[in-house]
Amino acid sequence: MSLGRLYVRVLELLGAEARLGWTLAIGNVALAAAQFAEPVLFGRIIDALTGAQSRGEPPSWSRLAVLLAAWTAFGLFTIVAGTLIALFADRLSHRRRHVVLTDYFEHVLQLPLAYHGARHSGRLMKVLLQGTDALWGLWLGFFRDNLASFVSLLVLLPISILINWRLALLLIVLCIVFAALTTLILHKTEALQTSVESYYSDLAERASDTLGNIALVQSFSRLEVEVSELRQVMTRLLAAQMPVLSWWALATVLTRASTTLTVLAIIIVGTWLHFSGLSSIGEMVTFMGFAALVIGRLEQAVGFANSLLREAPRIREFFEVLDTVPAIRDAPGARDPGRFEGRVEFEGVSFSYDGQRPAVAELHFSADPGDTIALVGATGAGKSTAIALLYRAFDPQSGVIRIDGTDIREIKLAALHRNIGVVFQETLMFNRSIAENLRVGKPDATEAEMRAAAGRAQALEFIERNFEGFAGMVGERGRALSGGERQRLSIARALLKDPPILILDEATSALDADTEAKLMRALDEVMRGRTTFVIAHRLSTVRRATRILVFDAGRIVEMGTFDELVRTGGRFAALARAQFIEQNPVALPDTA
């Protein structure tokens, strides 16, 4: 995306406040025109005084009064208009920054898990904060300074030609030299600044990654290593940044040198033109004022070009994320069927992450309301992928998944997720209170409902043991709680949501045997009347499942009840024997 197109997109994000933007733009035009009245009127006053002096007459006070009154009026207008433009530009920029930040945040949350799995959260946060800061700065600069600068140049050059085209040529040469220098600097530094921004992204990602795994850093004594690697990133960043700074320092020196030479040239050429009868002293004074204005505007333009170039990589990253179209989204005409009954069907479902090796292939199975379907198999066999397809973390490349006879791609995502409760293997917690974490699935839940859900999940005891109760904070990622406590809160959260379809992905993996036994008794009651999918490596959690699906290499290789599969003596029987026989030799029949 070119710098010009990028800047246009920045202005397009003004959205609903574009009308105020246009008003500010018109105000900038009026302000730029008014600012040129000062050197013109000053030149007229000088001509009136020198003309009267050359004629040996007193100056015309009535004419001077008119010029001074006009100068005062334009000056007051410039002060008032400049203040109002700055005030409303600042307010506009802050409002739009907050709106765009919220829109970006909402957009990122809607992107599928596959997108987030390939990108670090620290990088996304850096893009969010630095991108919106860059947008705010460009909006504010555009309406408060930059637009007036460009309009001033457009207004000044025609006016200066009308006053004295010979002196105007000097100003035109100054603008041409400036444009050439700026173009050269932009060309030389654009790629360099993109490289700099990539190092900033690496820095944010590494710092966030280290802070998010502080326990790992400290337990493995990696403090010095992590700090050293961060310093290395900073060293590379500075090495890439220095050439950019050198080019812009050169641009500043050349710009000031060219403006100084222009002022000097106006004095020399103006004096020669005056003695040749081709310019008045007032015109020389006017052009001196014009030169001062042009110098100021050109320096603002240099600053604008510098800031645009510096912020361009950040804004490009921002738009890349904002332009990402979610692969998983509502289809046209998708509907909300309300609460599901819970019948689930997989028909010929296949999916591959890389397009080459199937993660799951030709899955055929169904579950009636109230059924408990257990998925077992080795790590990487496809169990979690199959369930992820059910709640549309991904869409299958072939086959169809139906709930209550409707293809899930024809159901609104919000409705689908509202009807499915998930307890993940990795316990996910906000750094908020226990109550806020429980209310994730049901924001309006009462304390009585939370207590009931926590009690059924065997979590009420440790909640009440905390003197703050449900108001107690769980810490970042739930670190203030033990693994088992986090897991029980996750289960309570799903129970509070009361979905017709429940997914337990290794839900009891972090529990001790006694708590697991209690929880399984509670889950037996909870699972009654709802379709439940249980992913488990520990087969004790699937013993009473309605049906067990045995996965291997992405395919279902066995299907049946616990006892049926043990009797067949296949893969499941081998898994069951390996887990149970050593602990309880009579637990299973010998099928060998």
XYZ file of N, CA and C in Angstrom, residues 266-457:
576
model
N 15.852 36.736 -1.695
C 14.759 37.723 -1.784
C 15.281 39.115 -1.462
N 16.129 39.206 -0.445
C 16.688 40.525 -0.097
C 17.528 41.082 -1.252
N 18.420 40.237 -1.801
C 19.318 40.702 -2.875
C 18.537 41.034 -4.137
N 17.698 40.086 -4.575
C 16.939 40.309 -5.815
C 15.922 41.423 -5.622
N 15.281 41.466 -4.446
C 14.303 42.526 -4.192
C 14.931 43.907 -4.231
N 16.136 44.017 -3.664
C 16.835 45.307 -3.693
C 17.156 45.712 -5.138
N 17.653 44.765 -5.901
C 17.960 45.061 -7.314
C 16.703 45.455 -8.083
N 15.583 44.730 -7.849
C 14.330 45.056 -8.537
C 13.810 46.427 -8.107
N 14.015 46.770 -6.823
C 13.555 48.073 -6.349
C 14.297 49.213 -7.055
N 15.608 49.079 -7.137
C 16.373 50.121 -7.803
C 16.114 50.132 -9.312
N 15.599 48.999 -9.845
C 15.251 48.956 -11.269
C 13.818 49.411 -11.505
N 13.093 49.753 -10.428
C 11.715 50.206 -10.554
C 10.735 49.075 -10.796
N 11.141 47.832 -10.496
C 10.279 46.670 -10.748
C 9.652 46.104 -9.476
N 9.986 46.704 -8.338
C 9.431 46.228 -7.071
C 9.455 47.359 -6.070
N 8.429 47.426 -5.251
C 8.385 48.428 -4.190
C 8.958 47.838 -2.906
N 9.261 48.717 -1.970
C 9.763 48.249 -0.671
C 8.689 47.409 0.029
N 7.445 47.818 -0.124
C 6.347 47.067 0.480
C 6.252 45.650 -0.057
N 6.509 45.489 -1.367
C 6.482 44.137 -1.939
C 7.619 43.289 -1.390
N 8.791 43.943 -1.202
C 9.906 43.211 -0.595
C 9.526 42.742 0.815
N 8.908 43.645 1.591
C 8.481 43.287 2.946
C 7.441 42.171 2.897
N 6.506 42.272 1.936
C 5.489 41.231 1.784
C 6.121 39.879 1.508
N 7.081 39.847 0.617
C 7.712 38.574 0.268
C 8.596 38.051 1.391
N 9.137 38.973 2.201
C 9.852 38.500 3.379
C 8.886 37.770 4.318
N 7.680 38.329 4.456
C 6.659 37.664 5.265
C 6.231 36.344 4.642
N 6.085 36.359 3.285
C 5.743 35.115 2.592
C 6.819 34.053 2.830
N 8.073 34.471 2.751
C 9.178 33.527 2.941
C 9.132 32.917 4.338
N 8.849 33.756 5.349
C 8.755 33.243 6.716
C 7.628 32.210 6.831
N 6.476 32.522 6.183
C 5.367 31.582 6.208
C 5.730 30.275 5.493
N 6.352 30.418 4.320
C 6.716 29.228 3.552
C 7.702 28.368 4.322
N 8.690 29.031 4.954
C 9.675 28.281 5.738
C 8.980 27.493 6.852
N 8.061 28.176 7.567
C 7.341 27.494 8.644
C 6.510 26.332 8.128
N 5.810 26.559 6.988
C 4.965 25.504 6.426
C 5.804 24.344 5.907
N 6.948 24.665 5.309
C 7.800 23.596 4.797
C 8.386 22.766 5.931
N 8.744 23.408 7.025
C 9.238 22.651 8.173
C 8.149 21.757 8.751
N 6.901 22.263 8.752
C 5.787 21.415 9.182
C 5.597 20.250 8.214
N 5.759 20.547 6.918
C 5.613 19.493 5.917
C 6.699 18.433 6.081
N 7.936 18.874 6.389
C 9.019 17.921 6.646
C 8.663 17.051 7.851
N 8.163 17.693 8.898
C 7.752 16.934 10.080
C 6.637 15.948 9.768
N 5.692 16.382 8.917
C 4.602 15.494 8.517
C 5.128 14.292 7.743
N 6.005 14.561 6.768
C 6.563 13.463 5.975
C 7.336 12.495 6.862
N 8.063 13.049 7.801
C 8.831 12.214 8.731
C 7.906 11.334 9.571
N 6.864 11.952 10.134
C 5.943 11.185 10.981
C 5.168 10.150 10.171
N 4.772 10.517 8.934
C 4.043 9.570 8.091
C 4.920 8.371 7.766
N 6.165 8.643 7.430
C 7.076 7.548 7.114
C 7.326 6.682 8.340
N 7.478 7.322 9.500
C 7.734 6.579 10.725
C 6.547 5.712 11.124
N 5.346 6.246 10.914
C 4.150 5.528 11.342
C 3.608 4.585 10.276
N 4.054 4.730 9.027
C 3.483 3.932 7.941
C 3.550 2.430 8.202
N 4.702 1.874 8.638
C 4.718 0.422 8.886
C 3.722 -0.006 9.964
N 3.568 0.813 11.002
C 2.618 0.469 12.064
C 1.187 0.489 11.543
N 0.891 1.496 10.719
C -0.467 1.602 10.190
C -0.727 0.496 9.175
N 0.291 0.130 8.399
C 0.123 -0.982 7.465
C -0.177 -2.272 8.224
N 0.554 -2.506 9.308
C 0.266 -3.685 10.136
C -1.156 -3.634 10.672
N -1.566 -2.448 11.101
C -2.917 -2.271 11.635
C -3.962 -2.634 10.579
N -3.781 -2.116 9.360
C -4.754 -2.395 8.305
C -4.696 -3.854 7.850
N -3.510 -4.479 7.910
C -3.420 -5.888 7.547
C -4.300 -6.735 8.462
N -4.259 -6.428 9.775
C -5.106 -7.163 10.717
C -6.574 -6.796 10.490
N -6.837 -5.497 10.322
C -8.215 -5.038 10.167
C -8.838 -5.563 8.883
N -8.021 -5.788 7.849
C -8.530 -6.268 6.559
C -8.640 -7.778 6.492
N -8.161 -8.462 7.530
C -8.238 -9.922 7.533
C -9.699 -10.362 7.576
N -10.083 -11.129 6.591
C -11.459 -11.628 6.530
C -11.509 -12.963 7.266
N -12.324 -13.091 8.308
C -12.382 -14.357 9.048
C -12.775 -15.512 8.135
N -11.997 -16.583 8.195
C -12.346 -17.760 7.401
C -13.643 -18.377 7.918
N -13.877 -18.227 9.216
C -15.102 -18.742 9.827
C -15.994 -17.554 10.147
N -17.106 -17.447 9.454
C -18.021 -16.330 9.673
C -19.433 -16.758 9.294
N -20.387 -15.919 9.658
C -21.779 -16.234 9.333
C -21.994 -16.249 7.828
N -22.634 -17.298 7.335
C -22.986 -17.361 5.921
C -24.190 -16.461 5.673
N -24.349 -15.968 4.438
C -25.553 -15.178 4.126
C -26.806 -15.999 4.414
N -27.711 -15.427 5.147
C -28.951 -16.127 5.482
C -28.843 -17.049 6.681
N -27.698 -17.019 7.389
C -27.566 -17.857 8.588
C -28.631 -17.460 9.603
N -29.109 -18.441 10.353
C -30.232 -18.164 11.262
C -29.905 -18.586 12.692
N -30.707 -18.107 13.598
C -30.587 -18.455 15.011
C -31.775 -19.345 15.365
N -31.550 -20.658 15.555
C -32.672 -21.563 15.825
C -33.097 -21.597 17.281
N -32.487 -20.761 18.128
C -32.820 -20.787 19.547
C -32.057 -21.894 20.257
N -32.655 -22.488 21.269
C -31.974 -23.534 22.036
C -32.028 -24.852 21.267
N -30.867 -25.511 21.161
C -30.789 -26.781 20.448
C -31.433 -27.901 21.268
N -31.877 -28.947 20.551
C -32.255 -30.188 21.225
C -31.006 -31.008 21.527
N -30.050 -31.005 20.589
C -28.762 -31.637 20.867
C -28.427 -32.854 20.037
N -29.150 -33.095 18.930
C -28.775 -34.212 18.061
C -27.637 -33.750 17.154
N -26.549 -34.510 17.146
C -25.353 -34.155 16.382
C -25.036 -35.265 15.391
N -24.711 -34.871 14.143
C -24.365 -35.849 13.113
C -23.104 -35.408 12.379
N -22.154 -36.309 12.253
C -20.975 -36.118 11.407
C -21.124 -37.043 10.196
N -21.086 -36.479 8.994
C -21.218 -37.281 7.775
C -20.032 -37.030 6.856
N -19.132 -37.985 6.775
C -17.999 -37.903 5.868
C -17.102 -36.700 6.101
N -16.887 -36.337 7.356
C -16.152 -35.110 7.677
C -14.645 -35.346 7.594
N -13.974 -34.503 6.812
C -12.513 -34.557 6.693
C -11.956 -33.151 6.823
N -10.776 -33.063 7.440
C -10.129 -31.748 7.607
C -8.625 -31.931 7.690
N -7.899 -30.975 7.081
C -6.434 -30.975 7.133
C -5.959 -29.573 7.456
N -4.981 -29.471 8.348
C -4.434 -28.161 8.696
C -3.532 -27.616 7.591
N -2.775 -28.497 6.962
C -1.801 -28.044 5.964
C -2.197 -28.375 4.538
N -3.369 -29.000 4.355
C -3.805 -29.342 3.001
C -3.142 -30.583 2.449
N -2.306 -31.250 3.243
C -1.609 -32.439 2.767
C -1.924 -33.653 3.634
N -1.661 -33.535 4.923
C -1.896 -34.661 5.824
C -3.208 -34.438 6.568
N -4.181 -35.373 6.444
C -5.478 -35.158 7.098
C -5.367 -35.254 8.610
N -5.994 -34.278 9.290
C -6.080 -34.337 10.750
C -7.213 -35.268 11.170
N -8.328 -35.210 10.429
C -9.409 -36.190 10.564
C -9.877 -36.542 9.155
N -10.367 -37.770 8.997
C -10.765 -38.215 7.655
C -12.000 -39.106 7.741
N -12.984 -38.769 6.938
C -14.188 -39.585 6.771
C -14.822 -39.978 8.108
N -15.127 -38.964 8.914
C -15.767 -39.232 10.203
C -17.267 -39.407 10.003
N -17.786 -40.537 10.469
C -19.227 -40.813 10.416
C -19.668 -41.255 11.813
N -20.473 -40.460 12.462
C -21.071 -40.869 13.729
C -22.184 -39.880 14.074
N -23.028 -40.255 15.028
C -24.121 -39.379 15.452
C -24.304 -39.520 16.961
N -24.964 -38.527 17.533
C -25.249 -38.527 18.969
C -26.648 -37.971 19.173
N -27.454 -38.700 19.937
C -28.802 -38.232 20.253
C -28.778 -37.385 21.520
N -29.820 -36.551 21.726
C -29.878 -35.757 22.958
C -29.774 -36.657 24.188
N -28.908 -36.284 25.109
C -28.705 -37.072 26.305
C -27.580 -38.077 26.211
N -27.068 -38.330 24.998
C -25.955 -39.265 24.836
C -24.646 -38.661 25.361
N -23.775 -39.558 25.824
C -22.410 -39.164 26.170
C -21.470 -39.909 25.235
N -20.781 -39.145 24.401
C -19.877 -39.717 23.406
C -18.447 -39.459 23.863
N -17.687 -40.535 24.049
C -16.292 -40.398 24.478
C -15.373 -40.586 23.276
N -14.370 -39.750 23.179
C -13.383 -39.840 22.111
C -12.046 -40.177 22.763
N -11.463 -41.311 22.381
C -10.202 -41.734 22.972
C -9.218 -42.055 21.855
N -7.961 -42.100 22.231
C -6.909 -42.386 21.267
C -5.629 -41.700 21.681
N -4.574 -42.005 20.961
C -3.274 -41.421 21.278
C -3.273 -39.925 20.998
N -2.292 -39.221 21.551
C -2.130 -37.794 21.277
C -1.915 -37.586 19.782
N -2.669 -36.629 19.205
C -2.554 -36.355 17.781
C -3.407 -37.247 16.909
N -4.277 -38.050 17.539
C -5.107 -38.968 16.751
C -6.274 -38.273 16.068
N -6.615 -37.032 16.499
C -7.687 -36.289 15.834
C -8.889 -36.001 16.701
N -8.821 -36.359 17.987
C -9.982 -36.194 18.865
C -10.352 -34.714 19.022
N -9.377 -33.895 19.423
C -9.652 -32.476 19.658
C -10.024 -31.763 18.366
N -9.439 -32.179 17.256
C -9.784 -31.565 15.964
C -11.244 -31.831 15.624
N -11.691 -33.064 15.851
C -13.088 -33.402 15.544
C -14.048 -32.533 16.340
N -13.743 -32.334 17.630
C -14.622 -31.521 18.465
C -14.506 -30.044 18.098
N -13.301 -29.596 17.715
C -13.135 -28.198 17.288
C -13.973 -27.906 16.052
N -14.143 -28.899 15.199
C -14.996 -28.720 14.015
C -16.460 -28.558 14.422
N -16.845 -29.184 15.529
C -18.235 -29.093 15.980
C -18.595 -27.663 16.370
N -17.687 -26.959 17.090
C -18.018 -25.580 17.453
C -17.374 -24.566 16.496
N -16.998 -25.042 15.318
C -16.546 -24.217 14.198
C -15.306 -23.378 14.529
N -14.346 -23.988 15.215
C -13.031 -23.362 15.268
C -12.432 -23.420 13.869
N -12.824 -24.446 13.109
C -12.469 -24.608 11.703
C -13.693 -25.153 10.990
N -13.663 -25.116 9.675
C -14.699 -25.749 8.865
C -14.076 -26.909 8.098
N -14.781 -28.037 7.981
C -14.213 -29.183 7.268
C -14.049 -28.895 5.776
N -13.031 -29.531 5.183
C -12.865 -29.393 3.733
C -13.893 -30.223 2.956
N -14.382 -31.287 3.601
C -15.427 -32.106 2.970
C -16.312 -32.677 4.064
N -17.500 -33.082 3.668
C -18.442 -33.606 4.627
C -19.274 -32.511 5.266
N -20.172 -32.911 6.142
C -21.077 -31.954 6.770
C -21.319 -32.362 8.224
N -21.453 -31.353 9.080
C -21.812 -31.562 10.483
C -23.180 -30.931 10.695
N -24.098 -31.699 11.242
C -25.450 -31.187 11.461
C -25.782 -31.213 12.950
N -26.533 -30.218 13.376
C -27.123 -30.204 14.717
C -28.620 -30.043 14.539
N -29.365 -30.977 15.064
C -30.835 -30.984 14.912
C -31.225 -30.921 13.445
N -30.436 -31.588 12.597
C -30.747 -31.677 11.178
C -30.312 -30.496 10.338
N -29.682 -29.480 10.943
C -29.254 -28.280 10.218
C -27.735 -28.239 10.129
N -27.246 -27.992 8.918
C -25.806 -27.815 8.718
C -25.331 -26.667 9.621
N -24.299 -26.885 10.422
C -23.871 -25.853 11.370
C -23.385 -24.589 10.659
N -23.027 -24.689 9.369
C -22.614 -23.498 8.624
C -23.797 -22.596 8.283
N -25.009 -23.131 8.478
C -26.216 -22.340 8.246
C -26.756 -21.742 9.554
N -26.035 -21.966 10.648
C -26.430 -21.443 11.955
C -25.498 -20.288 12.315
N -26.050 -19.220 12.864
C -25.215 -18.097 13.272
C -24.189 -18.549 14.303
N -22.975 -18.035 14.164
C -21.906 -18.427 15.074
C -22.269 -18.146 16.533
N -22.868 -16.984 16.775
C -23.241 -16.631 18.149
C -24.220 -17.639 18.720
N -25.177 -18.091 17.898
C -26.157 -19.072 18.353
C -25.494 -20.427 18.603
N -24.574 -20.796 17.716
C -23.866 -22.061 17.874
C -23.073 -22.077 19.178
N -22.319 -21.016 19.414
C -21.478 -20.959 20.607
C -22.308 -20.819 21.878
N -23.479 -20.196 21.758
C -24.342 -20.054 22.926
C -24.877 -21.419 23.383
N -25.016 -22.335 22.456
C -25.601 -23.639 22.758
C -24.559 -24.707 23.087
N -23.294 -24.354 23.025
C -22.238 -25.327 23.292
C -21.372 -24.811 24.433
N -21.200 -25.631 25.451
C -20.288 -25.299 26.541
C -19.025 -26.130 26.421
N -17.877 -25.499 26.610
C -16.600 -26.195 26.443
C -15.755 -26.034 27.700
N -15.233 -27.140 28.185
C -14.216 -27.122 29.231
C -12.931 -27.608 28.592
N -11.992 -26.686 28.393
C -10.772 -27.008 27.660
C -9.782 -27.748 28.552
N -8.870 -28.465 27.897
C -7.795 -29.135 28.621
C -6.900 -28.106 29.311
N -6.604 -26.998 28.593
C -5.859 -25.907 29.195
C -6.864 -24.951 29.832
N -6.805 -24.808 31.128
C -7.772 -23.955 31.817
C -7.510 -22.496 31.471
N -8.517 -21.832 30.974
C -8.401 -20.452 30.521
C -9.129 -19.544 31.506
N -8.408 -18.603 32.080
C -8.973 -17.711 33.090
C -8.583 -16.263 32.807
N -9.528 -15.360 33.030
C -9.226 -13.931 32.993
C -8.613 -13.509 34.330
N -7.811 -12.477 34.307
C -7.254 -11.923 35.544
C -8.315 -11.046 36.204
N -9.383 -11.707 36.633
C -10.531 -11.026 37.216
C -11.014 -11.855 38.412
N -12.140 -11.476 38.939
C -12.649 -12.190 40.119
C -13.199 -13.558 39.716
N -13.396 -14.400 40.737
C -13.999 -15.714 40.489
C -15.387 -15.543 39.879
N -16.155 -14.597 40.391
C -17.510 -14.372 39.872
C -17.480 -13.968 38.401
N -16.570 -13.071 38.046
C -16.488 -12.636 36.653
C -16.084 -13.780 35.733
N -15.218 -14.651 36.201
C -14.840 -15.803 35.389
C -15.983 -16.797 35.243
N -16.785 -16.953 36.287
C -17.927 -17.856 36.192
C -19.000 -17.300 35.267
N -19.150 -15.968 35.260
C -20.223 -15.348 34.478
C -19.859 -15.176 32.996
N -18.731 -15.723 32.565
C -18.338 -15.606 31.159
C -19.435 -16.132 30.240
N -20.025 -17.267 30.599
C -21.057 -17.858 29.754
C -22.459 -17.390 30.070
N -22.636 -16.752 31.243
C -23.962 -16.273 31.644
C -23.779 -14.985 32.441
N -23.697 -13.840 31.748
C -23.382 -12.569 32.422
C -24.373 -12.180 33.502
N -25.617 -12.657 33.413
C -26.628 -12.245 34.386
C -26.820 -13.266 35.505
N -25.899 -14.182 35.665
C -26.047 -15.223 36.684
C -26.062 -14.616 38.085
N -26.956 -15.124 38.934
C -27.025 -14.656 40.319
C -25.995 -15.409 41.164
N -25.756 -14.913 42.379
C -24.799 -15.601 43.250
C -25.322 -16.984 43.619
N -26.633 -17.114 43.753
C -27.207 -18.424 44.077
C -26.930 -19.419 42.952
N -27.075 -18.967 41.702
C -26.788 -19.847 40.563
C -25.303 -20.199 40.507
N -24.446 -19.219 40.813
C -23.011 -19.499 40.815
C -22.654 -20.496 41.910
N -23.269 -20.344 43.069
C -22.998 -21.268 44.175
C -23.443 -22.682 43.798
N -24.592 -22.785 43.147
C -25.086 -24.106 42.753
C -24.142 -24.759 41.748
N -23.708 -23.993 40.735
C -22.789 -24.539 39.728
C -21.450 -24.906 40.349
N -20.939 -24.033 41.226
C -19.661 -24.313 41.878
C -19.771 -25.545 42.769
N -20.910 -25.702 43.455
C -21.098 -26.873 44.303
C -21.103 -28.153 43.493
N -21.771 -28.161 42.364
C -21.838 -29.359 41.523
C -20.484 -29.681 40.909
N -19.653 -28.651 40.741
C -18.308 -28.855 40.185
C -17.261 -29.077 41.262
